[in-house]
Short mmCIF file of C-alpha atoms and ligand atoms in Angstrom, two decimals:
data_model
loop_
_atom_site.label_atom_id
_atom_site.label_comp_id
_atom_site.label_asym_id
_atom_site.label_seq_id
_atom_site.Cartn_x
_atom_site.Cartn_y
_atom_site.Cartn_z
CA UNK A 1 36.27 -64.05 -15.18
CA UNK A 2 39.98 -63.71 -15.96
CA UNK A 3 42.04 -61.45 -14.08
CA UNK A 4 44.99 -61.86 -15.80
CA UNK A 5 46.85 -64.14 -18.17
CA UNK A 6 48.81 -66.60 -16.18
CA UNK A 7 52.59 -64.84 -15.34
CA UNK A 8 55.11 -66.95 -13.99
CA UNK A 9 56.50 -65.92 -10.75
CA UNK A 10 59.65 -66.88 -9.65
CA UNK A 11 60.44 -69.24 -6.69
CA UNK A 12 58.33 -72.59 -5.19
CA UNK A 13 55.50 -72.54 -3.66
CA UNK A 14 55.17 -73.30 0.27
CA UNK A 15 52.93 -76.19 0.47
CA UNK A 16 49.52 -77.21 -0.64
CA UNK A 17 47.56 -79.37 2.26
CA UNK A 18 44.23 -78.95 0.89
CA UNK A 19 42.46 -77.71 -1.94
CA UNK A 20 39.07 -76.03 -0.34
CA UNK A 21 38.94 -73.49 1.56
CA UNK A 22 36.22 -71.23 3.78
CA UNK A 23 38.39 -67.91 3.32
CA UNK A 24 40.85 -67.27 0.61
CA UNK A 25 42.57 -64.03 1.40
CA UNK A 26 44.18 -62.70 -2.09
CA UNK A 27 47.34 -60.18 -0.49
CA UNK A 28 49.36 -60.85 2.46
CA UNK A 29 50.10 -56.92 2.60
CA UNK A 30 49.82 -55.69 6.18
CA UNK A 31 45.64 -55.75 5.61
CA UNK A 32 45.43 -59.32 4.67
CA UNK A 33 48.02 -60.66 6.98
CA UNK A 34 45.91 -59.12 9.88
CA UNK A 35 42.86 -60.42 8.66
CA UNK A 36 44.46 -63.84 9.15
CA UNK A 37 45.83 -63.31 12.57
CA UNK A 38 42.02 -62.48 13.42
CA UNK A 39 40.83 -65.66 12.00
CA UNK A 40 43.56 -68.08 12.78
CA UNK A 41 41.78 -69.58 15.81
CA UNK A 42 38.20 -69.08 14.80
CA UNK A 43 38.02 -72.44 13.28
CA UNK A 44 37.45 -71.54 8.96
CA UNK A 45 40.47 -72.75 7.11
CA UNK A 46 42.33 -69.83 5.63
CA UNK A 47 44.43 -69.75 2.48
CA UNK A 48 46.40 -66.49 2.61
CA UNK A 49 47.67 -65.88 -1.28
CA UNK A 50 50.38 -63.80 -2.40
CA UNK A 51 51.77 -62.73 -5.56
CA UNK A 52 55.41 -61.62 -4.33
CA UNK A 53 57.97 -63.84 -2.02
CA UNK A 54 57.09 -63.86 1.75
CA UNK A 55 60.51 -62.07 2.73
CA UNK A 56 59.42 -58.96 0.56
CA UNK A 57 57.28 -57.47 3.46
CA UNK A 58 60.55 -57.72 5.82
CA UNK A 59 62.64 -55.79 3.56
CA UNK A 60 60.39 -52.60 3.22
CA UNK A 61 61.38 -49.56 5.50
CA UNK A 62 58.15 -47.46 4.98
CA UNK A 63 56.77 -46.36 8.08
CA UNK A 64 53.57 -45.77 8.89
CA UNK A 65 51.38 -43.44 11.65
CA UNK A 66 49.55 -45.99 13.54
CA UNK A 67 46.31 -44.91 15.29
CA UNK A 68 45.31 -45.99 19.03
CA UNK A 69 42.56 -47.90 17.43
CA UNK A 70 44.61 -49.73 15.47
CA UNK A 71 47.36 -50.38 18.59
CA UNK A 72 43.94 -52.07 20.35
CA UNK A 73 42.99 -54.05 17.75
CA UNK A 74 46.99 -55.43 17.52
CA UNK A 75 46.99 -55.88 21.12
CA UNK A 76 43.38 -57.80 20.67
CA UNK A 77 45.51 -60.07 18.39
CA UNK A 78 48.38 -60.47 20.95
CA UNK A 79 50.57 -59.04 18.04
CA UNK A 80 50.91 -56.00 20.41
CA UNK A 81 53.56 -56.66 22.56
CA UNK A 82 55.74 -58.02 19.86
CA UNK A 83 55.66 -54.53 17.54
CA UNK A 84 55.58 -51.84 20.79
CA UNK A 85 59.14 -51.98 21.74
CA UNK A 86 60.10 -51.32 17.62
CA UNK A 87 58.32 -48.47 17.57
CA UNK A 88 58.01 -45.21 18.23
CA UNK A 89 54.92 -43.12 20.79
CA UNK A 90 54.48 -39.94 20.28
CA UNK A 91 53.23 -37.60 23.29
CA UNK A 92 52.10 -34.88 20.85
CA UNK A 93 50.76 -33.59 17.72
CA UNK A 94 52.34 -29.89 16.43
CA UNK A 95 49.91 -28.67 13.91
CA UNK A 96 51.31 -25.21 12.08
CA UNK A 97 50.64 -23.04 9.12
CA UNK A 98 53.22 -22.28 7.69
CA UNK A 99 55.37 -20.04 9.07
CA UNK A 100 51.93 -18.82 11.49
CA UNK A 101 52.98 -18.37 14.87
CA UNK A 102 49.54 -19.91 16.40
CA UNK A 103 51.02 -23.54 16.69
CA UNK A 104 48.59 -25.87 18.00
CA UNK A 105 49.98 -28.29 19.99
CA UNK A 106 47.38 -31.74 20.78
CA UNK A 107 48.37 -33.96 23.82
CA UNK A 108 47.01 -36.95 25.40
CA UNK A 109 44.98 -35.09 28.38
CA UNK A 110 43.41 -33.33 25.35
CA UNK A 111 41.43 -36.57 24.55
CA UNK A 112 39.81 -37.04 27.40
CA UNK A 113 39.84 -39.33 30.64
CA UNK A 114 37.62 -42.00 29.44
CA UNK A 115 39.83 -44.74 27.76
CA UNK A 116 38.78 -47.18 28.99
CA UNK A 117 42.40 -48.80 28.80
CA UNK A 118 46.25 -47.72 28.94
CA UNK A 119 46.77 -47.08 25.73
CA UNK A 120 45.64 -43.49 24.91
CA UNK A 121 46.66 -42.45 28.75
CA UNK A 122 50.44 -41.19 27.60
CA UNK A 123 50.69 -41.13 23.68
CA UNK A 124 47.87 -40.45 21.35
CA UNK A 125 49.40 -42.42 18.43
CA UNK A 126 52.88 -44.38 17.01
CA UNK A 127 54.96 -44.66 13.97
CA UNK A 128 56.47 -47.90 13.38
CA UNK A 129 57.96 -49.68 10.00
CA UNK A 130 56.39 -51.84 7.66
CA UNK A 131 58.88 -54.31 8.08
CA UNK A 132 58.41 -54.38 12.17
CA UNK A 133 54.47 -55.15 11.32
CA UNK A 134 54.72 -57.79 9.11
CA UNK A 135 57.40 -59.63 10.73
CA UNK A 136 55.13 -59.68 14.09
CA UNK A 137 52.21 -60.61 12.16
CA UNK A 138 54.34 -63.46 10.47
CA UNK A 139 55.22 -64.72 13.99
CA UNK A 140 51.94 -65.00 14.78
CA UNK A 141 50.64 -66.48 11.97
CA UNK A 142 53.41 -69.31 12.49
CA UNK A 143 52.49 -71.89 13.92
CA UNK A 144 48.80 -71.41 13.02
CA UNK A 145 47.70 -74.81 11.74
CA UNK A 146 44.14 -73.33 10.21
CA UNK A 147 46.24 -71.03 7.70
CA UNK A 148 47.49 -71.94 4.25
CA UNK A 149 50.57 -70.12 2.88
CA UNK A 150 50.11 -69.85 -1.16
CA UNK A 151 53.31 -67.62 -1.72
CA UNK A 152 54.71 -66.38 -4.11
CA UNK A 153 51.43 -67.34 -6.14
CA UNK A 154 49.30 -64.88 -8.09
CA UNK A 155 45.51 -64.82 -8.40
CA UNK A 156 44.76 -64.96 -11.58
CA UNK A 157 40.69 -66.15 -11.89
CA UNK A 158 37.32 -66.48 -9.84
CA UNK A 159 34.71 -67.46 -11.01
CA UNK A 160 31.43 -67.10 -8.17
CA UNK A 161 29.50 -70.27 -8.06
CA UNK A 162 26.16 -70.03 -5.68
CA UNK A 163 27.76 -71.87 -2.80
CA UNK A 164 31.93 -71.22 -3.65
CA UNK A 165 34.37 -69.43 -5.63
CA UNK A 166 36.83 -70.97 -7.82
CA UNK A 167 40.13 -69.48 -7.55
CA UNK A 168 42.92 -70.22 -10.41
CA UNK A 169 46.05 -69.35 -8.75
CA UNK A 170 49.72 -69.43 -10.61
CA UNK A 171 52.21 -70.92 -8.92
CA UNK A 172 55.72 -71.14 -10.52
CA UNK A 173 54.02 -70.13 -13.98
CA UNK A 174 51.38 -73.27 -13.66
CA UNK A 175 47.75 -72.66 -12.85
CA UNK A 176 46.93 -74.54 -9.51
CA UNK A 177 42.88 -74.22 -8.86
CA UNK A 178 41.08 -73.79 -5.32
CA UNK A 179 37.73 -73.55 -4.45
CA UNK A 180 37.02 -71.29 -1.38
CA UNK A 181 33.15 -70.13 -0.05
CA UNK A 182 34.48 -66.46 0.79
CA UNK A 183 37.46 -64.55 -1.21
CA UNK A 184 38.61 -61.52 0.35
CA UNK A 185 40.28 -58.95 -1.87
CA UNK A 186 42.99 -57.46 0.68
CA UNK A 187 45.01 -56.64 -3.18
CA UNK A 188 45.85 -53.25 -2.91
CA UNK A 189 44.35 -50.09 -4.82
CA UNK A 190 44.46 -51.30 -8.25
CA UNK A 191 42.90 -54.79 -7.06
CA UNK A 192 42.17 -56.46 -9.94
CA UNK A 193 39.66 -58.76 -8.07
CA UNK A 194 37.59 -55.65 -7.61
CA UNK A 195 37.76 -54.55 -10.98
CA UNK A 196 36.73 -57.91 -12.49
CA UNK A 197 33.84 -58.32 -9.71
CA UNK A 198 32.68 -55.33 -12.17
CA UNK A 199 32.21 -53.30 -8.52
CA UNK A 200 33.02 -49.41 -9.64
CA UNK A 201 34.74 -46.61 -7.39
CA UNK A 202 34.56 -42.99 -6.96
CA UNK A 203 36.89 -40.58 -6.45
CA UNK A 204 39.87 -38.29 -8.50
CA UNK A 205 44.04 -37.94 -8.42
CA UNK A 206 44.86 -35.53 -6.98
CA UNK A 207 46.87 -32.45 -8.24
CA UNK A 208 49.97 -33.78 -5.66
CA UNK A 209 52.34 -36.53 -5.24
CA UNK A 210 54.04 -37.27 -2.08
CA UNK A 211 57.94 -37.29 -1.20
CA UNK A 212 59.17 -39.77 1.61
CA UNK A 213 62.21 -40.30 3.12
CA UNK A 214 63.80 -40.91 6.87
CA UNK A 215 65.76 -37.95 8.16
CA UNK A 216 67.79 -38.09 11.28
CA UNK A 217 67.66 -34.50 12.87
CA UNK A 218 70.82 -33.51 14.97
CA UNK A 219 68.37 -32.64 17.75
CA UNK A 220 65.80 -34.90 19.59
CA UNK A 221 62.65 -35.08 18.27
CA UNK A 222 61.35 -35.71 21.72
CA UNK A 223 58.23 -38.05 20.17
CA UNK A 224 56.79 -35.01 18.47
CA UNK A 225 54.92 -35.91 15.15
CA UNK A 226 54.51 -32.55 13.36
CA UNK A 227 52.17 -32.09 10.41
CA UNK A 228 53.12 -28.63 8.86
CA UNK A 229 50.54 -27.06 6.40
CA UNK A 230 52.39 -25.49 2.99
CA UNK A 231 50.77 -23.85 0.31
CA UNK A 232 52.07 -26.64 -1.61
CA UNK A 233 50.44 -29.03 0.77
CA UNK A 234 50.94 -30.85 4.37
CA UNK A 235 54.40 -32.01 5.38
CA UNK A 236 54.38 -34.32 8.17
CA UNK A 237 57.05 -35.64 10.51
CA UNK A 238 56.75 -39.20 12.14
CA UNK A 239 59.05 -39.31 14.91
CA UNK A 240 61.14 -42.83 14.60
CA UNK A 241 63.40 -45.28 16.62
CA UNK A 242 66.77 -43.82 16.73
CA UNK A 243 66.03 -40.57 16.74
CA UNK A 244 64.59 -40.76 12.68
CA UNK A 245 61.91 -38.43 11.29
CA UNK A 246 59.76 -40.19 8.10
CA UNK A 247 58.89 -37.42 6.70
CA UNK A 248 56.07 -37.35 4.19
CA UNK A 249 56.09 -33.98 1.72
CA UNK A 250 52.92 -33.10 -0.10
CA UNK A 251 53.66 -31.09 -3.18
CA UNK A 252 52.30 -30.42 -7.15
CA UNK A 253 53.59 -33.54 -9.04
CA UNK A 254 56.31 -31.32 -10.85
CA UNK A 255 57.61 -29.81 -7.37
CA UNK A 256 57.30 -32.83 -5.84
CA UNK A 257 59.46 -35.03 -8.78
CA UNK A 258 61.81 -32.09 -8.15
CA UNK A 259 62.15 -32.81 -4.60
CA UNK A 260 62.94 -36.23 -5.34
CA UNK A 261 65.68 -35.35 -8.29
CA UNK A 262 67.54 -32.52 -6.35
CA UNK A 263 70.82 -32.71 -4.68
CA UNK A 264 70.81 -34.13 -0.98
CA UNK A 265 72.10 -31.03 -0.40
CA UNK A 266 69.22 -29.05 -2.13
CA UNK A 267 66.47 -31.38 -0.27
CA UNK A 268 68.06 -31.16 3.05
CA UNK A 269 68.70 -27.39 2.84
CA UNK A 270 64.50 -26.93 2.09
CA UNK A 271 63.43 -29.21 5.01
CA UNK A 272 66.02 -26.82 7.11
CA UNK A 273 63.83 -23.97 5.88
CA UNK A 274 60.73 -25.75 6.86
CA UNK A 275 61.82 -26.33 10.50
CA UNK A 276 63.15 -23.11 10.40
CA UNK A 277 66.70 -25.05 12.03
CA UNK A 278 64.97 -26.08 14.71
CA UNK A 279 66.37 -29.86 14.74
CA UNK A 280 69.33 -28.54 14.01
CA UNK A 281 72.00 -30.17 11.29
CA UNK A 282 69.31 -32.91 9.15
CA UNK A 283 70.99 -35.97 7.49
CA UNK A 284 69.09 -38.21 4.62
CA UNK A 285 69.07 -41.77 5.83
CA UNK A 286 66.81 -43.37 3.28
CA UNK A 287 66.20 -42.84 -0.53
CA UNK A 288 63.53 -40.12 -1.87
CA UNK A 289 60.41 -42.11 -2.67
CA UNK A 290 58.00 -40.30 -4.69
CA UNK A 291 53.76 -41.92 -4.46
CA UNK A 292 50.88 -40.25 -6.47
CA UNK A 293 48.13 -39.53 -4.56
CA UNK A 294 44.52 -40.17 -5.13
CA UNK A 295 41.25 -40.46 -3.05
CA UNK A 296 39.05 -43.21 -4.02
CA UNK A 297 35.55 -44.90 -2.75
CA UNK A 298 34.21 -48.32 -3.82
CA UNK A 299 30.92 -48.49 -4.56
CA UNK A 300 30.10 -51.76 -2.59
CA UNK A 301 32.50 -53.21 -0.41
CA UNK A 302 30.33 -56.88 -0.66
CA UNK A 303 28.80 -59.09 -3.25
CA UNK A 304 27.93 -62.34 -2.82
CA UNK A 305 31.42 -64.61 -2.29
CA UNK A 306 33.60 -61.65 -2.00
CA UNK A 307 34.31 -58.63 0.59
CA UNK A 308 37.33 -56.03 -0.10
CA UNK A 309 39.73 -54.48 2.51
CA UNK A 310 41.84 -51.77 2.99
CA UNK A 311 43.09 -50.13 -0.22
CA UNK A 312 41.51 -52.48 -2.54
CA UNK A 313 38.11 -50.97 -0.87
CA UNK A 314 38.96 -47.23 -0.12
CA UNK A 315 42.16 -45.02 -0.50
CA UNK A 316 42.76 -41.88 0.92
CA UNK A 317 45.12 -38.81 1.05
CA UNK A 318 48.12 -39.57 3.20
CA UNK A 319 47.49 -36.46 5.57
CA UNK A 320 46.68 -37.85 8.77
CA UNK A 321 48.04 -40.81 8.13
CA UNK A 322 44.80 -42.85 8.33
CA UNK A 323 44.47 -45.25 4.89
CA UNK A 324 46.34 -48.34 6.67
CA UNK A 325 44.59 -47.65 9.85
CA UNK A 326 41.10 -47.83 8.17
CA UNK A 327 42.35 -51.14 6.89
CA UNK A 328 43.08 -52.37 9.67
CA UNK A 329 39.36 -51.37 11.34
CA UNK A 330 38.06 -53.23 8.38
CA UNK A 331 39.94 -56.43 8.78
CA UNK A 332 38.96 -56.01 12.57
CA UNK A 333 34.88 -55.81 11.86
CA UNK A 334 35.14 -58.18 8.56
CA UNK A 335 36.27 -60.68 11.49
CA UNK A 336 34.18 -60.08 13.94
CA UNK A 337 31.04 -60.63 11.72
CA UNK A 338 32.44 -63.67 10.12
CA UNK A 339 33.20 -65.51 12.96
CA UNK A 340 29.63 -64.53 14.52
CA UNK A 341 28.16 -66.18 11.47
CA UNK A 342 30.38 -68.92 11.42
CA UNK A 343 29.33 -69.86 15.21
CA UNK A 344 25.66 -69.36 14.50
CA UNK A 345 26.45 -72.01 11.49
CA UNK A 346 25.60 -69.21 8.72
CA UNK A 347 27.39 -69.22 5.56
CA UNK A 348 30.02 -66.40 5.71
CA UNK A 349 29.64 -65.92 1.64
CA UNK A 350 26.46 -65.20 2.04
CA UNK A 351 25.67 -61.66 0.61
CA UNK A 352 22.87 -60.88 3.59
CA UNK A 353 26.34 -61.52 6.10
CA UNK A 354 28.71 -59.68 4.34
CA UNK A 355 26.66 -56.67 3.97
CA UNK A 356 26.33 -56.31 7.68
CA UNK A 357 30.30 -55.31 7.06
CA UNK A 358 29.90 -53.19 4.07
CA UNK A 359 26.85 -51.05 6.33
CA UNK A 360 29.11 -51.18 9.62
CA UNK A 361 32.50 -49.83 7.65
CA UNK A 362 31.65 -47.94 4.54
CA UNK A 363 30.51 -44.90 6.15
CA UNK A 364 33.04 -44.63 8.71
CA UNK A 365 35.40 -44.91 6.09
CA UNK A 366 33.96 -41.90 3.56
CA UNK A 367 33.99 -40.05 7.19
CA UNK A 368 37.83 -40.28 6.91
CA UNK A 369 38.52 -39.76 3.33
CA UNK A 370 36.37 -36.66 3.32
CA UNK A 371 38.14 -35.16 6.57
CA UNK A 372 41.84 -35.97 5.08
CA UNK A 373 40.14 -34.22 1.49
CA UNK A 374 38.86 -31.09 3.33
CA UNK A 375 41.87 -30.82 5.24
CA UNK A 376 44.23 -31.03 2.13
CA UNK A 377 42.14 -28.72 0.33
CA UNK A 378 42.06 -25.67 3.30
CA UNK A 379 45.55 -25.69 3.85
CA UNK A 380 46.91 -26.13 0.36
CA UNK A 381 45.54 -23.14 -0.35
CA UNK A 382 46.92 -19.89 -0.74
CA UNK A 383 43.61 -17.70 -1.49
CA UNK A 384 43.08 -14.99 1.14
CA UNK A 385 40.04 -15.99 2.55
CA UNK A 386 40.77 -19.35 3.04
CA UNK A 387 43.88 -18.35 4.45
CA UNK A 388 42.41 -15.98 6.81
CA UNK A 389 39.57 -18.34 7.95
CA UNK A 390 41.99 -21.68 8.76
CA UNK A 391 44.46 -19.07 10.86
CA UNK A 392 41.85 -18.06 13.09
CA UNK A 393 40.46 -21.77 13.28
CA UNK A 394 44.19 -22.61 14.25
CA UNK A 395 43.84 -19.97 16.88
CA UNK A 396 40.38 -21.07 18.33
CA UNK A 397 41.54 -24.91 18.18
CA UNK A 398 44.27 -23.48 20.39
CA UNK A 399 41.82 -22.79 23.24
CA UNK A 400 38.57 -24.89 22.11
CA UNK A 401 39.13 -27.77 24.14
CA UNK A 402 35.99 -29.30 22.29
CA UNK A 403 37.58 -28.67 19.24
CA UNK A 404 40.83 -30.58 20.35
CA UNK A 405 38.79 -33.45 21.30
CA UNK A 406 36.42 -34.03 18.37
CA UNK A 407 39.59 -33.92 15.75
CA UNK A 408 41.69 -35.89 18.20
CA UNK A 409 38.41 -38.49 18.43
CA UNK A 410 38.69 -38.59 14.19
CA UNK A 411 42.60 -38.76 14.12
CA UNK A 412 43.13 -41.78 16.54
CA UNK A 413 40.07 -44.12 15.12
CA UNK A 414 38.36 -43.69 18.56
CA UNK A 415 35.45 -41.86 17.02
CA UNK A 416 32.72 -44.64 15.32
CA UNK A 417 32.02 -48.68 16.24
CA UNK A 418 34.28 -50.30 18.36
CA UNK A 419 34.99 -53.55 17.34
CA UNK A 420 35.15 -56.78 19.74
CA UNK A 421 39.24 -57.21 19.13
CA UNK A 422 39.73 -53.74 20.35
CA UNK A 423 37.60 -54.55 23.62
CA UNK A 424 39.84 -57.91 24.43
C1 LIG B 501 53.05 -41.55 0.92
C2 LIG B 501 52.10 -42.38 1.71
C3 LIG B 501 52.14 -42.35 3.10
C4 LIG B 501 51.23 -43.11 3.85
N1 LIG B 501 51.28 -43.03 5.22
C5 LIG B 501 50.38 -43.71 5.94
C6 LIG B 501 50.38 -43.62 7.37
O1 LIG B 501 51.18 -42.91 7.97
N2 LIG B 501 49.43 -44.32 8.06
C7 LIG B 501 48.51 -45.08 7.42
O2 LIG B 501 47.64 -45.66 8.09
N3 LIG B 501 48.50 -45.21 6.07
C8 LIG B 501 49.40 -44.56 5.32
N4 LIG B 501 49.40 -44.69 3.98
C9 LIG B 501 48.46 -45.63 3.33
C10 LIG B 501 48.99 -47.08 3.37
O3 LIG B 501 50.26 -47.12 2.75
C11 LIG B 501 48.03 -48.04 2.65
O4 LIG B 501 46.72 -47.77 3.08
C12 LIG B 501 48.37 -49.51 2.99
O5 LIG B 501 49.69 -49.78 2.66
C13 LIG B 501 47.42 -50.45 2.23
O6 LIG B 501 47.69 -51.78 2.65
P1 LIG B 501 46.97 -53.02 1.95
O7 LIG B 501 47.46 -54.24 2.67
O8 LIG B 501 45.50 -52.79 1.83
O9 LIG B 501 47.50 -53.02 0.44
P2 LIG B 501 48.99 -53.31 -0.11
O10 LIG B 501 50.02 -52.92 0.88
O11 LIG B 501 49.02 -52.68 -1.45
O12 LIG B 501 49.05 -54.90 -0.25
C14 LIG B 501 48.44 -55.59 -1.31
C15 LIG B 501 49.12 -56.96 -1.44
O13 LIG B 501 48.37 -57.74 -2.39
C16 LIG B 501 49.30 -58.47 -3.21
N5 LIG B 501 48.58 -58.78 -4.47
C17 LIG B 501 48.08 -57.90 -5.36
N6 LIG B 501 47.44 -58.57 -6.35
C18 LIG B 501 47.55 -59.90 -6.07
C19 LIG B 501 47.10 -61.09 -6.72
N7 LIG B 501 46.40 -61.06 -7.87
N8 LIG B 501 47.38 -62.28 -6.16
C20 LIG B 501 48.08 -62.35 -4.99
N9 LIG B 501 48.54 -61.25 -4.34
C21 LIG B 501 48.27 -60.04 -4.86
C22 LIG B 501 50.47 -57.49 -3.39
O14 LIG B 501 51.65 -58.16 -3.75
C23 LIG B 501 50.56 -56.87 -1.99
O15 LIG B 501 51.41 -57.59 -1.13
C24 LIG B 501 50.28 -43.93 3.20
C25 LIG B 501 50.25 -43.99 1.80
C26 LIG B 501 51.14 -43.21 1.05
C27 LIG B 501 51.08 -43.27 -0.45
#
């Protein structure tokens, strides 16, 4: 099964100690590199293969919501204390409609008492930088003697035997092969290794691309992340280090490419009228990135020799800011059932194992992706009724405590299984 004909990326290869392999991860994105911190120690030998240069990750500023699930399972990993001081807590959630008076404002008292740990107890989320993720994940990874860097090197075949995969990588434009019992597509939404596994998806584009960019606001944003509903679609504000907003604007593709083309000027002026001037004077600090957006559901996250994670398994709309986060739960259960197998001396390819992981994550996931699609679709929306109907759910939210809770629950991955790493 070819995935591609062989392409010859640039620079050497890091070294080669051994050819097999229990684990080939294919994409050291954030998914796949934390998939690798979880296994490190567990005793299977690792080969962690990517197509692009290891320094890429470290130069990307996109930053990212990151759940209190996702905080445990980092601090599980004893990544934790290494990313917390270059990021950013926020104390509270400011939902709005437009320009509706009934804000609804979501703090950490509104989730509850029952933790059971410190994170949770004064923030109910954080928004750090890719770049800050990686490079702890890369420090942990380090030293790890059980890990195999194949970078920059590009799957480009498997072929699933019974009892192992074999892998032709390319490495400086020559094909190097591997043999591994489990491949893990961590590859990204395209992921050719899913497509050629012949395992479908499920799901549409959607009628909106998103805008990002970092803003600094002349006033503080006082750890306030803000998710503003538009007719045009959600606009959220990540509060940053340094006083920085990401900001990620939902819009129609053609409004949205606008957005993206106007004058500084232009785009600063518009987010003014969005915060109606309440940070005061707004300067651009990043380019205008502009992402389509699409929802999408693999049909099987397993087959014998092979599991997916993250974005090569599931995508999702970025309101909310969950699709890394559900990653990240994957990578965190994927672990937890391999190296359960691996001490009770099963064979982790097995199809029998690695279903155990598709039943324990694929529903929580579809959970997710339909909350961020119903969400998207009742407040891009500009029809009376559904107008009429979200501002009074706005205004019972406001006093529902329940309410608070079960969408607080859903929005900081402490709703559904907890995995062991998140426990530690
Ligand atoms: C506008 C926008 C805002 C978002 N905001 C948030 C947010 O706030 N919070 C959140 O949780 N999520 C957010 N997301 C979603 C998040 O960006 C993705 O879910 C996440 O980046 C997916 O990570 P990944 O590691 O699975 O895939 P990727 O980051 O795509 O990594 C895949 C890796 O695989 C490598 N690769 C691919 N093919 C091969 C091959 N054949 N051989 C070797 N290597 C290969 C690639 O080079 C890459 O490094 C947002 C998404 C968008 C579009």
């Amino acid at each position: 099964m070819v995935l591609k004909q062989h392409s010859s990326p640039a620079p050497t290869a890091s070294l080669l100690s051994t050819l097999d392999y229990d684990v080939a991860i294919a994409g050291a994105g954030i998914v796949g590199l934390t998939l690798a911190c979880a296994l490190k120690d567990s005793g299977l030998r690792i080969a962690l293969i990517e197509a692009k240069p290891r320094e890429t990750g470290l130069k990307q500023h996109r930053a990212y919501a990151i759940t209190l699930m996702s905080g445990r399972i980092f601090q599980g990993l004893g990544v934790w204390q290494d990313i917390l001081p270059s990021i950013t807590p926020f104390c509270q959630i400011r939902l709005a409609d437009s320009y509706d008076p009934a804000v609804v404002n979501l703090h950490p008292t509104d989730l509850g008492t029952d933790l059971g740990t410190d994170l949770g107890k004064d923030e109910l989320g954080y928004v750090g930088e890719h770049c800050v993720l990686v490079q702890a994940l890369l420090n942990a990874l380090k030293d790890a003697e059980t890990i195999t860097w194949l970078c920059p090197a590009e799957l480009v075949k498997a072929e699933y035997g019974t009892d192992a995969v074999d892998l032709i990588l390319s490495i400086a434009g020559e094909p190097q092969p591997i043999r591994t019992r489990l491949l893990v597509a961590a590859d990204g939404s395209r992921s050719p290794i899913r497509q050629h596994a012949g395992i479908g998806t499920h799901g549409w584009q959607y009628w909106q691309s998103c805008v990002t960019a970092v803003i600094r606001p002349e006033k503080p944003h006082e750890n306030i992340a803000r998710e503003h509903f538009w007719a045009s679609g959600p606009f959220a504000s990540l509060p940053l280090p340094g006083n920085r907003y990401q900001i990620v604007m939902t819009a129609p593709h053609a409004e949205a490419k606008k957005w993206v083309e106007v004058e500084e000027s232009e785009f600063l002026a518009e987010l003014d009228r969005r915060y109606q001037g309440q940070l005061g004077k707004l300067e651009l600090v990043s380019d205008r990135a502009l992402f389509p957006v699409k929802l999408m559901q693999s049909d099987r996250y397993t087959r014998s020799r092979l599991a997916l994670v993250g974005d090569a398994a599931h995508c999702c709309h970025p309101v909310g800011g969950q699709g890394l986060n559900l990653g990240i739960r994957d990578v965190a259960a994927l672990a937890e059932i391999l190296r359960s197998a691996h001490e009770r001396g099963e064979d982790i390819g097995d199809e029998q194992v690695l279903r155990h992981y598709e039943r324990w994550r694929k529903l929580e996931n579809l959970m997710i992706l339909g909350f961020t699609d119903v969400l998207d679709r009742v407040f891009s929306n500009s029809w009376l009724p559904i107008v009429t109907v979200r501002r009074v759910g706005l205004r019972v939210m406001r006093i529902a405590r329940p309410l608070k809770f079960l969408a607080l629950r859903l929005m900081t991955g402490l709703s559904g299984r907890e995995p062991e790493l998140a426990r530690r």
